[in-house]
XYZ file of C-alpha atoms in Angstrom:
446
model
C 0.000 0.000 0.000
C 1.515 2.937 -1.386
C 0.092 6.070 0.524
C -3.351 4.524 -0.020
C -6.473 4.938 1.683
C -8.279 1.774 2.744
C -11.592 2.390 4.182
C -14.310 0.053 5.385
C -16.654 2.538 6.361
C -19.237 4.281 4.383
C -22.709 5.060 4.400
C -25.893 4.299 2.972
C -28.293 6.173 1.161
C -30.374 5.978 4.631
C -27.200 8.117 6.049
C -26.413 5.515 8.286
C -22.923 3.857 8.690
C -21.863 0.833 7.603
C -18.857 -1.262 8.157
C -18.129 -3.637 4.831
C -14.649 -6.205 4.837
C -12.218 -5.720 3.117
C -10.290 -8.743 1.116
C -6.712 -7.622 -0.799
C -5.526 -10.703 -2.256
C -1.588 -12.077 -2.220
C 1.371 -10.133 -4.100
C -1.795 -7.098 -4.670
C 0.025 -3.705 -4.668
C -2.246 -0.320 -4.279
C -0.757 3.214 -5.646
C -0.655 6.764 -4.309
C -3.986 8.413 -3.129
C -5.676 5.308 -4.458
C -8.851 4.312 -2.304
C -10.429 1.135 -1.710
C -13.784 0.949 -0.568
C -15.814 -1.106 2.164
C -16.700 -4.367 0.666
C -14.331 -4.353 -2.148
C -12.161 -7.750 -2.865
C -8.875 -7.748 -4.768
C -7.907 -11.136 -6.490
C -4.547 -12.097 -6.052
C -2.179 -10.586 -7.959
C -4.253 -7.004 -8.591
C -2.358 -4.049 -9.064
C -4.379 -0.869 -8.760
C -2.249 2.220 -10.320
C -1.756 5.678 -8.390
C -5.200 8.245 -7.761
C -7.673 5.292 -8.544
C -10.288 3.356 -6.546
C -11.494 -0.211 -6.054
C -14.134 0.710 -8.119
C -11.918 0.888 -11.039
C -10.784 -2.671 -10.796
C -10.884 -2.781 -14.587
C -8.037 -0.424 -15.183
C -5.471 -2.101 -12.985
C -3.003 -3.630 -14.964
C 0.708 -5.600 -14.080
C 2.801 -2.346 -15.378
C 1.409 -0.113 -12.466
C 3.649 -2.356 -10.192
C 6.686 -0.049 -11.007
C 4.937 3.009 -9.606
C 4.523 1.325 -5.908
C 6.880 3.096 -3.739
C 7.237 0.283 -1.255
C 8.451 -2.047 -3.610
C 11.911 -0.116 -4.373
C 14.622 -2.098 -3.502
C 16.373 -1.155 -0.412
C 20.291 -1.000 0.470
C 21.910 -3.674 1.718
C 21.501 -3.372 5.610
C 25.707 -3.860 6.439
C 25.787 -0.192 4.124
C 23.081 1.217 6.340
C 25.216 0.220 9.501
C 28.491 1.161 8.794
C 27.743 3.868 6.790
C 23.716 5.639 6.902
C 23.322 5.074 10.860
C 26.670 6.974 11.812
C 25.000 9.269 9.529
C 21.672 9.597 10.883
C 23.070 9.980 14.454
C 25.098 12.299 13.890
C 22.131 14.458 12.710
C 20.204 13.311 15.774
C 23.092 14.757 18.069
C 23.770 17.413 16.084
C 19.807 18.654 16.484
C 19.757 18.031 20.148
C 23.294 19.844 21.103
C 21.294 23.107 21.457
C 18.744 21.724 24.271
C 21.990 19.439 25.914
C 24.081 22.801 25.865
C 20.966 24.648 27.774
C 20.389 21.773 30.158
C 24.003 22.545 31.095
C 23.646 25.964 31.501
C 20.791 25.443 33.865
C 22.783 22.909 35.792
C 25.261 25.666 36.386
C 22.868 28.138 38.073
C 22.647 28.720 41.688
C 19.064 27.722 42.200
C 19.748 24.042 40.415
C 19.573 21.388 42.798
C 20.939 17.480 41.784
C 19.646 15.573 44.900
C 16.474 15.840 47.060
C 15.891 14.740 50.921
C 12.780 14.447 50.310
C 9.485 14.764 48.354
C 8.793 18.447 49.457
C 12.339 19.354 48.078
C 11.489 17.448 44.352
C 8.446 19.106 44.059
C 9.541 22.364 45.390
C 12.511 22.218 42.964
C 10.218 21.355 39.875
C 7.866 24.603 41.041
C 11.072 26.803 41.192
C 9.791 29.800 38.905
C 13.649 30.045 37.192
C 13.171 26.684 36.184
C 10.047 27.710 34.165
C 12.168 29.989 32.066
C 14.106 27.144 30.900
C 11.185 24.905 30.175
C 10.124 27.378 27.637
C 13.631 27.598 26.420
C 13.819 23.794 26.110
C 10.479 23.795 24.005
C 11.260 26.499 21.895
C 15.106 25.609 21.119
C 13.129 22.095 19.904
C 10.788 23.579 17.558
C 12.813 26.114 16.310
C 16.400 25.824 16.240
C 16.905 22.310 16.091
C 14.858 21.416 12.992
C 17.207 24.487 11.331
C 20.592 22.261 12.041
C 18.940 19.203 11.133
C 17.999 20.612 7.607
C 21.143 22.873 7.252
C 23.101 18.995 8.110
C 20.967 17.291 5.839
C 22.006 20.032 2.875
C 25.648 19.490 3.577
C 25.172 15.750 3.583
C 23.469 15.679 0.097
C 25.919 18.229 -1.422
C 28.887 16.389 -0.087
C 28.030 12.907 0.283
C 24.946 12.120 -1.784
C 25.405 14.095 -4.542
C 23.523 15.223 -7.310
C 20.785 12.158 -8.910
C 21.084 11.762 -12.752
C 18.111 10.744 -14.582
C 19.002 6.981 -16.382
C 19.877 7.455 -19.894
C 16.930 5.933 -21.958
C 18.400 3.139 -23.734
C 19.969 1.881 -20.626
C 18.837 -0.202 -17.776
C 18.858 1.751 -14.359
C 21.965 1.366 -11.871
C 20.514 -0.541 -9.210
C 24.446 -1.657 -7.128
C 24.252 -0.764 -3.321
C 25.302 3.145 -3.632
C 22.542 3.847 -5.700
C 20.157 2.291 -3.725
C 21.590 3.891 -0.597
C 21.576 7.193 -1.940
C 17.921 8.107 -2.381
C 17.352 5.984 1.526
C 19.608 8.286 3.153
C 18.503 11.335 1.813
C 14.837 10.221 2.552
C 15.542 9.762 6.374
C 18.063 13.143 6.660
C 14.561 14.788 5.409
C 12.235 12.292 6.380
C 8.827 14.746 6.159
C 7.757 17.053 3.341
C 8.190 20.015 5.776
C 12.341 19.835 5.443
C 12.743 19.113 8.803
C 10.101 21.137 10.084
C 12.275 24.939 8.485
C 9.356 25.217 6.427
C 6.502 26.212 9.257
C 9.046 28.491 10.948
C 9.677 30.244 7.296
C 5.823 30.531 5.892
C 4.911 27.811 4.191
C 4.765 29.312 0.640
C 7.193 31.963 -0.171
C 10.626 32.611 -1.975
C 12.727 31.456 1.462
C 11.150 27.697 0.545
C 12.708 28.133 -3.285
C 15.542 28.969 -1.786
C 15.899 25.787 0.376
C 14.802 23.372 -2.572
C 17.632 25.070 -4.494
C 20.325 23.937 -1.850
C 18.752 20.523 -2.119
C 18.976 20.807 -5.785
C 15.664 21.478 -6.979
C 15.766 23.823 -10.123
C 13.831 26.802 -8.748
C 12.632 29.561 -10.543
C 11.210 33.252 -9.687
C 7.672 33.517 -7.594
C 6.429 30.194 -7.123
C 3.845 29.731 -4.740
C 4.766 26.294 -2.770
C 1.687 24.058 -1.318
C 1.502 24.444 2.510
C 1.331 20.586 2.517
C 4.895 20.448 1.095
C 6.810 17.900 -0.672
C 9.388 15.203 -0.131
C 11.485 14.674 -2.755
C 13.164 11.759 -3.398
C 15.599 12.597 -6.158
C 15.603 16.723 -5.749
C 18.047 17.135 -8.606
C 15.395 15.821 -10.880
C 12.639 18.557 -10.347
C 12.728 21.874 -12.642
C 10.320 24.359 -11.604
C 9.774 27.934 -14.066
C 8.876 31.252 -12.588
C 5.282 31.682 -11.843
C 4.776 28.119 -11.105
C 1.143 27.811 -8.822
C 0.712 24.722 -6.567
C -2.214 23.715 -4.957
C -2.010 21.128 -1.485
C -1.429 17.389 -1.215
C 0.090 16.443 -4.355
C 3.098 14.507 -5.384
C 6.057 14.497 -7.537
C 7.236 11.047 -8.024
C 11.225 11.312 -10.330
C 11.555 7.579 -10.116
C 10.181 4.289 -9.879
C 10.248 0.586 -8.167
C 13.127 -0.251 -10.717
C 15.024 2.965 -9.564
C 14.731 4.367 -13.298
C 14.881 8.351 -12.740
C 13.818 10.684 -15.262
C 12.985 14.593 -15.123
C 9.750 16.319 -14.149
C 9.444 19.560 -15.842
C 6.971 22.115 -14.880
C 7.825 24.889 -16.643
C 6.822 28.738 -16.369
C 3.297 29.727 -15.673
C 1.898 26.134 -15.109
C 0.155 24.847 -12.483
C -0.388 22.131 -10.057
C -3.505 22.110 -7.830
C -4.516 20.015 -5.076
C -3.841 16.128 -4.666
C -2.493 15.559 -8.298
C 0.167 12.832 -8.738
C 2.689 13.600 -11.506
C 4.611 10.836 -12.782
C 8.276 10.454 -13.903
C 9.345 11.987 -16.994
C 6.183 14.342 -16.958
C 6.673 17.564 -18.285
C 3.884 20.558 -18.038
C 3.776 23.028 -20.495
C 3.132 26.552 -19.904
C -0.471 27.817 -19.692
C -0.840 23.771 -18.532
C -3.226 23.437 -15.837
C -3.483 20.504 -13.593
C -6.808 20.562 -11.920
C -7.751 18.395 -8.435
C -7.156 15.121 -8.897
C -4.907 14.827 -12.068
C -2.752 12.313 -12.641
C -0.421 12.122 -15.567
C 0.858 9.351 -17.489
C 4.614 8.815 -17.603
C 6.735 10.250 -19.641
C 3.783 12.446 -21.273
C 3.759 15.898 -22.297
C 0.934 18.133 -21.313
C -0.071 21.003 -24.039
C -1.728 24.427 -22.585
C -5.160 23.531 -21.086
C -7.064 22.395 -18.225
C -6.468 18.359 -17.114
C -8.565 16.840 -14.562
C -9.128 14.043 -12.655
C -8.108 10.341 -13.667
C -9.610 7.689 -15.949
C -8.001 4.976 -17.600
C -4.949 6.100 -15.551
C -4.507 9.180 -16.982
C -5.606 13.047 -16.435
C -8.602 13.834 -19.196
C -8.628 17.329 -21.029
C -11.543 19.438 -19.847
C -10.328 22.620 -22.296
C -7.737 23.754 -24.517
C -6.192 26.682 -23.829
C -6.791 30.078 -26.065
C -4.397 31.788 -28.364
C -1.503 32.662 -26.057
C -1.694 30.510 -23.267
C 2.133 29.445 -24.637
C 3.536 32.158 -22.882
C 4.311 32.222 -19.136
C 2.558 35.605 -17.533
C 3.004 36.604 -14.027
C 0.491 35.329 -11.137
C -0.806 38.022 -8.955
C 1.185 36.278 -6.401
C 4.540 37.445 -7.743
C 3.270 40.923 -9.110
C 2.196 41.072 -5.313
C 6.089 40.378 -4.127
C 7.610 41.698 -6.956
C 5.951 45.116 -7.200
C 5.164 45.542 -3.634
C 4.665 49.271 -4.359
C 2.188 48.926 -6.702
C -0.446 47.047 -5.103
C -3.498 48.670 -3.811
C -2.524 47.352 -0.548
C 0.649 47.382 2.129
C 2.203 43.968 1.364
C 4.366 42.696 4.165
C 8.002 41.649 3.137
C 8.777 38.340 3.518
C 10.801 38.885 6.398
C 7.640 39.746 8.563
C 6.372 36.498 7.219
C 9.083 34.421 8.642
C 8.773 36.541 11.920
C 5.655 35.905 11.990
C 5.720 32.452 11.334
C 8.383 31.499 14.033
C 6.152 33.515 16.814
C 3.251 31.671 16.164
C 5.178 28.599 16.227
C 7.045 29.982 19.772
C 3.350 30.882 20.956
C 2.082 27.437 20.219
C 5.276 25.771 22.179
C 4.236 28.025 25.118
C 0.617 27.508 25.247
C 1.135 23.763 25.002
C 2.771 24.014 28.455
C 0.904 26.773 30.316
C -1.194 24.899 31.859
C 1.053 22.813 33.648
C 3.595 25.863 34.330
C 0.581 28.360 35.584
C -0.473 25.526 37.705
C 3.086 24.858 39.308
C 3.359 28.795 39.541
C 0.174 29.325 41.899
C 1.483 26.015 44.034
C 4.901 27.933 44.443
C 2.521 31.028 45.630
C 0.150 29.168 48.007
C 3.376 27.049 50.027
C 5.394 30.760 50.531
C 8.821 28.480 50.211
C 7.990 26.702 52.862
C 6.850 23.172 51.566
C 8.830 20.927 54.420
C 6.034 22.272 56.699
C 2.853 20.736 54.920
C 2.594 17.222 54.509
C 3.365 14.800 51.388
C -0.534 14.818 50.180
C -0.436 18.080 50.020
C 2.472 19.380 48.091
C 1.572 16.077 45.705
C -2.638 16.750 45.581
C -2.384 21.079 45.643
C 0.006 21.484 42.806
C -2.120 18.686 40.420
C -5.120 20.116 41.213
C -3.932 23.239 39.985
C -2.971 22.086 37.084
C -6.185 19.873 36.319
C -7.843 23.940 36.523
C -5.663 25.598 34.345
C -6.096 23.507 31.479
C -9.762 24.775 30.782
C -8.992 28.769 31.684
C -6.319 28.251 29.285
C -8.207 27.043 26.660
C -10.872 29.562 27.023
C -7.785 32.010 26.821
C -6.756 30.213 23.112
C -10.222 30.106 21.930
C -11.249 33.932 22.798
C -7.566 34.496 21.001
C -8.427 32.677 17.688
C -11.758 33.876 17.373
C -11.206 37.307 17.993
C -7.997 37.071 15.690
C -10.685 35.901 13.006
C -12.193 38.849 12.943
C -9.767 40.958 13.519
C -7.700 40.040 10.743
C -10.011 38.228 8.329
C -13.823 39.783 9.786
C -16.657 38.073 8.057
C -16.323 36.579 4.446
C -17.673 37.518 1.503
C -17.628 35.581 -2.043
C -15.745 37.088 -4.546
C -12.539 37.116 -6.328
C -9.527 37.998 -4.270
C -6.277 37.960 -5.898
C -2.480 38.596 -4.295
C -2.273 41.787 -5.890
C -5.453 43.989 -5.575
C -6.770 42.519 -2.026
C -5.254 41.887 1.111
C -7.087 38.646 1.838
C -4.936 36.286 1.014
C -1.831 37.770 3.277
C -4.348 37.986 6.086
């Protein structure tokens, strides 16, 4: 099961729920965003191909094997030990070093205590309102600096180690000896989410700071595209070219190679566009004034002429329009004559930098509020004992301090609600339909 959904549930045209089984016969293989219904049964042997349904049974055919991601071979496992795992760890230290070099900071303070007498002084020691500070810090550093030395350690590894993937040369069978195999594994677990290491929610998910990353991993990047907020994991990054202009919508994929390890090139060139949960196969390349509506997926190796492509039958995207005299030439989005003509909009557009400022405070907020509960409720124990917790018994430095807590939890989240409802309408207010594009209205930045 390649990213698949398998559901058993559904519901009847009474609107009640049923629960159907579910048979998926021997050696069956099920592609990317495919979806197999309650009640369906695969023979042995089935292979369903990527964005289809059990429902489609008649379109799955042997050759859709090679686009099942969990068949790839894998490296031997002596090459991961000796040589990815050292690798990996490295990382793993590497990203913690910031919270070990704080933990050893607060060791060094006057306040920090390494052995109790008793079970006043632990509890009195956890309450200690200077070790709240570094609780927060802790958090934070996790969240936000760490995931930035894991990616910028991950970059340096695929630069100087990995190196740059080469699509296979087309009369020629793909290289399939250990390296090869252990090149597209290691970079997968350096970068193991489609959020590169987590860099991309402290840097706003869709600006020119994310080109800019992709580039260091390879990824041919042009001017002003506007990157999903659901990201993308790349397996082979070298193999990705991306034109100015270039619109994506959420939850899609690029897939550069297949089960065989046989890489090719997936060009999306200037002024196309991707929308949400498409699935573009290797060797795809999307012309400009292309548009790949919700739901496409493309055939390998096929070439997509200006025009509107949607969903998926037969295992392949179906024209719903050609596209009018000059569609073959790439024209700026509102999105980048936003950016790139700040000045000029009818609107103040915020520089990126306030993006990414903004972006790592709400992040920083969201560590915070995750522990105020606990902290607030520690804080009013350290209030109510005045210092002096050896004179009250064990119950009650254990039952005061928890019961705190326990009533913190729901004035704190009446504090987050009143906060993101009132932010609703102070930023956005009420909704109205309508068009609302980068460059004439603010909605979209707020």
């Amino acid at each position: 099961l390649d990213n698949a959904t398998v559901r058993p549930f559904a519901m009847d045209t009474r609107g009640c729920f049923t629960l159907r089984k579910i048979q998926i016969g021997e050696n069956s293989c099920v592609g990317a965003k495919s979806v197999i219904a309650g009640g369906a049964t695969l023979p042995d042997g089935t292979c369903i191909g990527p964005l289809s349904s059990s429902h489609e049974l008649c379109d799955a055919k042997p050759e859709h094997r090679r686009h099942c991601r969990p068949l790839r071979a894998s490296p031997p496992l002596w090459l991961k030990v000796l040589c990815g795992w050292p690798i990996l760890l490295l990382q793993r230290v590497l990203t913690l070093a910031p919270v070990v070099l704080l933990m050893v900071q607060m060791a060094s303070t006057e306040w920090y205590v390494d052995s109790f007498t008793s079970i006043q002084d632990g509890v009195e020691y956890i309450a200690t309102p200077e070790r709240m500070g570094y609780l927060f810090a802790f958090i934070i550093f996790h969240r936000t600096v760490c995931p930035c030395l894991a990616l910028a350690y991950a970059i340096a590894v695929k630069r100087c180690v990995i190196g740059a993937f080469k699509p296979t040369p087309q009369d020629e069978e793909p290289d399939v000896s250990s390296w090869q195999l252990f090149r597209p594994w290691l970079l997968g677990r350096l970068i193991p989410d489609a959020h590169l290491c987590g860099v991309a929610k402290l840097l706003g998910r869709h600006y020119e700071a994310i080109s800019a990353l992709y580039r260091l991993l390879g990824v041919k990047v042009g001017r002003y595209v506007y990157w999903p907020g659901s990201g993308f994991n790349f397996t082979e990054p070298d193999l990705v070219e991306v034109g100015d202009y270039v619109v994506f919508g959420s939850r899609s994929l690029i897939l550069t190679s297949d089960a065989h390890h046989r890489r090719r090139v997936v060009t999306l060139e200037a002024g196309s566009n991707v929308s949400d949960r498409c699935v573009v196969l290797p060797g795809t390349r999307v012309k400009t004034g292309a548009v790949l509506g919700s739901g496409a997926l493309t055939k390998e190796g096929a070439i997509y002429e200006p025009g509107t492509y949607v969903g998926s039958r037969g295992n392949e995207c179906m024209q719903l329009k050609k596209a009018g005299a000059g569609a073959s030439e790439p024209k700026e989005t509102s999105y980048a004559r936003a950016f790139g003509r700040r000045r000029e909009a009818s609107y103040t557009v915020l520089p990126e930098w306030f993006h990414i400022a903004w972006s790592t405070a709400s992040i920083c907020w969201a560590c915070i509020v995750t522990k105020l509960p606990l902290v607030s409720g520690l804080m009013l124990a350290h209030l109510c004992f005045s210092d002096d917790w050896q004179a009250y018994s064990v119950a009650s430095t254990l039952l005061v301090p928890s019961a705190l807590i326990v009533l913190a939890y729901p004035a704190v989240l009446s504090l987050v609600l009143c906060m993101d409802i009132g932010s609703k309408w102070v930023l956005i207010g009420r909704r109205k339909p309508g068009s609302y594009a980068w460059d004439s209205s603010s909605y979209c930045q707020r």
